[in-house]
Amino acid sequence: MPQIEGYDIAAWNQPADQTGGDYYDWQPLPDGKILVALGDVTGHGIGTALLAADCRAYARANFTAENGLLIAMERINAALAGDLSEGRFVTFVAAVCSPKSSRVELLSAGHGPLFRYFSREDRFDEMDAQGLPLGISSILRSDPPLILDLNPGDLLVLVTDGFYEWANAQSEQFGSKRLEETIRASRERSSGDIISALHRAVVDFSGGTEQQDDLTAVIIKRR
């Protein structure tokens, strides 16, 4: 993960099978900003992994300083729509961080909830996606990106549903509230350590049940 002044960014992935449909990526932009992305393709197996690779390639080609988040996402969607069979889609979220700036630009195509932690107020905000998942239609339907102003200690948490949907032997899911409690308890630590704590918490909660879905997390912390 590249370093960007004013931020502590970490990401992690653990597929449920030998190959997975989740992925994360980062991309330095020519204007000095850093784009961080997370995607989740429906399904499992090698076909899903290949679609995730396609998505990453389209994203790398289209996320530029000139395009902007919404235009880039529209072009990625148009390219993916021709690759995906009926019933398949990709939930995708991208965030752009600027050096020395508290502002983060965020756009989600069907990926949610997105978690934001306000350090000063010690509270979470769960945000919905701004648009439909990629590949649903050849034309992306989406609201404009969100502009978030992060204060020191604030967190932006992007995770795939493998975390909060992992169930224990009683079929009880880990859920978003446990996720928030785990993050709150480790909020003073680095982004990488917070992800490690979250993984340990969900594994402990599962009580030994098998991981059924890929786990991917990205945490952006304002220094």
Coordinates of C-alpha atoms in Angstrom, one line a residue:
M1 CA 0.0 0.0 0.0
P2 CA 1.5 3.4 -1.0
Q3 CA 2.1 6.0 1.7
I4 CA 0.0 9.2 1.7
E5 CA 0.6 12.0 4.1
G6 CA -2.2 12.4 6.6
Y7 CA -3.5 8.8 6.3
D8 CA -3.0 5.3 7.6
I9 CA -4.4 2.9 5.0
A10 CA -4.4 -0.9 5.2
A11 CA -6.1 -3.7 3.3
W12 CA -6.4 -7.5 3.6
N13 CA -8.0 -10.4 1.9
Q14 CA -8.7 -14.1 2.7
P15 CA -10.7 -16.1 0.1
A16 CA -13.0 -18.8 1.2
D17 CA -11.7 -21.2 -1.5
Q18 CA -8.4 -21.4 -3.3
T19 CA -9.6 -18.6 -5.6
G20 CA -11.9 -15.8 -4.6
G21 CA -14.2 -13.1 -6.1
D22 CA -13.2 -10.4 -3.7
Y23 CA -10.3 -8.1 -4.3
Y24 CA -8.8 -4.8 -3.2
D25 CA -6.4 -2.5 -5.1
W26 CA -4.8 0.8 -4.9
Q27 CA -3.7 3.2 -7.6
P28 CA -1.6 6.3 -7.4
L29 CA -3.1 9.1 -9.6
P30 CA -1.0 11.6 -11.5
D31 CA -2.1 14.5 -9.3
G32 CA -0.6 12.9 -6.2
K33 CA -3.9 11.4 -4.9
I34 CA -4.4 7.7 -4.0
L35 CA -7.4 5.7 -5.2
V36 CA -8.3 2.7 -3.1
A37 CA -10.9 0.2 -4.4
L38 CA -12.7 -2.9 -3.2
G39 CA -14.8 -5.3 -5.3
D40 CA -16.9 -8.3 -4.7
V41 CA -18.1 -10.5 -7.6
T42 CA -21.1 -12.7 -7.0
G43 CA -20.3 -16.4 -6.7
H44 CA -17.2 -18.5 -6.0
G45 CA -14.5 -20.4 -7.9
I46 CA -12.2 -19.8 -10.8
G47 CA -14.8 -18.1 -13.1
T48 CA -15.5 -15.5 -10.3
A49 CA -11.8 -15.0 -9.8
L50 CA -11.3 -14.3 -13.5
L51 CA -14.2 -11.8 -13.5
A52 CA -12.5 -10.1 -10.5
A53 CA -9.3 -9.8 -12.5
D54 CA -11.3 -8.3 -15.4
C55 CA -12.8 -5.8 -13.0
R56 CA -9.4 -4.8 -11.7
A57 CA -8.0 -4.4 -15.2
Y58 CA -11.0 -2.2 -16.3
A59 CA -10.6 -0.1 -13.1
R60 CA -6.9 0.4 -13.7
A61 CA -7.5 1.6 -17.2
N62 CA -10.3 4.0 -16.3
F63 CA -9.5 5.6 -13.0
T64 CA -7.6 8.7 -13.9
A65 CA -7.4 12.2 -12.6
E66 CA -9.1 13.4 -15.7
N67 CA -12.1 11.0 -15.6
G68 CA -13.2 11.5 -12.0
L69 CA -14.9 8.8 -10.0
L70 CA -18.4 8.8 -11.6
I71 CA -17.2 8.8 -15.2
A72 CA -14.7 6.1 -14.5
M73 CA -17.3 3.9 -12.8
E74 CA -19.7 4.4 -15.7
R75 CA -17.0 3.2 -18.1
I76 CA -16.0 0.2 -15.9
N77 CA -19.7 -0.8 -15.7
A78 CA -20.1 -0.6 -19.5
A79 CA -17.1 -2.9 -20.0
L80 CA -18.2 -5.4 -17.4
A81 CA -21.8 -5.5 -18.6
G82 CA -20.5 -7.4 -21.7
D83 CA -18.6 -9.9 -19.6
L84 CA -21.1 -10.9 -17.0
S85 CA -23.8 -13.6 -17.6
E86 CA -27.3 -13.0 -16.4
G87 CA -27.6 -13.0 -12.6
R88 CA -24.0 -12.0 -12.0
F89 CA -22.8 -8.6 -10.9
V90 CA -20.1 -6.8 -9.0
T91 CA -20.4 -4.6 -6.0
F92 CA -17.6 -2.1 -6.1
V93 CA -16.5 0.9 -4.0
A94 CA -13.7 3.4 -4.6
A95 CA -12.3 6.1 -2.4
V96 CA -9.8 8.9 -3.3
C97 CA -7.5 10.4 -0.7
S98 CA -5.6 13.6 -1.2
P99 CA -2.2 14.3 0.6
K100 CA -2.5 16.8 3.5
S101 CA -6.3 17.0 3.0
S102 CA -9.1 15.8 5.2
R103 CA -11.4 15.3 2.2
V104 CA -12.1 11.8 0.9
E105 CA -14.2 11.2 -2.2
L106 CA -16.3 8.0 -2.1
L107 CA -18.4 6.3 -4.6
S108 CA -20.1 2.9 -4.2
A109 CA -21.8 0.8 -6.9
G110 CA -24.0 -1.5 -4.8
H111 CA -21.5 -2.1 -2.1
G112 CA -22.8 -1.5 1.4
P113 CA -23.1 -0.9 4.2
L114 CA -20.1 1.4 4.4
F115 CA -18.9 2.2 7.9
R116 CA -17.6 5.6 9.0
Y117 CA -16.4 6.1 12.6
F118 CA -16.4 9.6 14.1
S119 CA -13.7 9.8 16.7
R120 CA -14.7 13.0 18.4
E121 CA -18.3 11.8 18.9
D122 CA -17.4 8.1 19.3
R123 CA -20.1 7.0 16.9
F124 CA -20.6 5.1 13.7
D125 CA -22.5 6.0 10.6
E126 CA -23.6 3.3 8.2
M127 CA -23.8 4.5 4.6
D128 CA -25.6 3.0 1.7
A129 CA -24.3 2.7 -1.8
Q130 CA -24.8 5.6 -4.2
G131 CA -25.5 3.4 -7.2
L132 CA -26.5 0.0 -8.5
P133 CA -23.9 -2.8 -8.7
L134 CA -21.8 -3.0 -11.8
G135 CA -23.1 -5.2 -14.6
I136 CA -26.8 -4.9 -13.7
S137 CA -27.3 -2.7 -16.7
S138 CA -25.0 -1.3 -19.5
I139 CA -25.9 2.1 -18.1
L140 CA -24.8 2.8 -14.5
R141 CA -27.5 4.4 -12.4
S142 CA -25.8 6.3 -9.6
D143 CA -25.9 9.4 -7.5
P144 CA -22.7 11.6 -7.4
P145 CA -19.8 10.6 -5.2
L146 CA -19.9 11.6 -1.5
I147 CA -17.3 14.0 -0.2
L148 CA -16.3 13.1 3.4
D149 CA -14.4 15.3 5.7
L150 CA -12.4 13.1 8.1
N151 CA -11.0 14.5 11.3
P152 CA -8.0 13.0 13.1
G153 CA -8.8 9.5 14.3
D154 CA -11.8 9.1 12.0
L155 CA -12.1 5.8 10.2
L156 CA -13.6 4.8 6.9
V157 CA -14.2 1.0 6.9
L158 CA -14.9 -0.9 3.7
V159 CA -15.6 -4.6 4.2
T160 CA -17.2 -7.4 2.2
D161 CA -20.2 -9.3 3.6
G162 CA -18.1 -12.3 4.5
F163 CA -17.4 -10.6 7.8
Y164 CA -20.8 -9.7 9.1
E165 CA -22.6 -12.7 7.5
W166 CA -20.2 -15.4 9.0
A167 CA -22.5 -17.4 11.3
N168 CA -21.7 -19.6 14.3
A169 CA -23.1 -23.1 15.0
Q170 CA -26.4 -21.5 16.2
S171 CA -26.8 -19.8 12.8
E172 CA -26.3 -16.4 14.4
Q173 CA -24.4 -14.0 12.2
F174 CA -21.5 -11.8 13.4
G175 CA -23.5 -8.8 12.2
S176 CA -22.6 -5.1 11.8
K177 CA -23.0 -4.2 15.5
R178 CA -20.3 -6.7 16.6
L179 CA -18.2 -5.4 13.7
E180 CA -18.6 -1.8 15.0
E181 CA -17.9 -2.9 18.6
T182 CA -14.6 -4.6 17.6
I183 CA -13.5 -1.6 15.6
R184 CA -14.3 0.8 18.4
A185 CA -12.3 -1.3 20.9
S186 CA -9.2 -1.1 18.7
R187 CA -9.7 2.4 17.2
E188 CA -6.4 3.7 18.7
R189 CA -4.4 1.1 16.9
S190 CA -3.1 1.2 13.3
S191 CA -5.4 0.4 10.4
G192 CA -3.6 -3.0 9.9
D193 CA -4.0 -3.9 13.5
I194 CA -7.7 -3.0 13.4
I195 CA -8.2 -5.4 10.5
S196 CA -6.3 -8.1 12.4
A197 CA -8.5 -7.6 15.5
L198 CA -11.6 -7.7 13.3
H199 CA -10.5 -11.0 11.8
R200 CA -9.7 -12.5 15.2
A201 CA -13.1 -11.4 16.5
V202 CA -15.1 -13.0 13.7
V203 CA -13.1 -16.3 13.8
D204 CA -13.6 -16.5 17.6
F205 CA -17.3 -15.7 17.2
S206 CA -17.7 -18.4 14.6
G207 CA -16.7 -21.1 17.1
G208 CA -15.1 -23.2 14.4
T209 CA -17.7 -23.0 11.6
E210 CA -16.3 -23.0 8.1
Q211 CA -15.7 -19.8 6.3
Q212 CA -18.3 -19.6 3.6
D213 CA -17.5 -16.4 1.9
D214 CA -14.4 -14.3 1.0
L215 CA -13.2 -11.8 3.6
T216 CA -11.8 -8.5 2.4
A217 CA -11.3 -5.3 4.4
V218 CA -10.0 -1.8 3.7
I219 CA -9.5 0.7 6.5
I220 CA -8.7 4.4 5.9
K221 CA -7.7 6.2 9.0
R222 CA -7.1 10.0 9.2
R223 CA -3.9 10.7 11.1

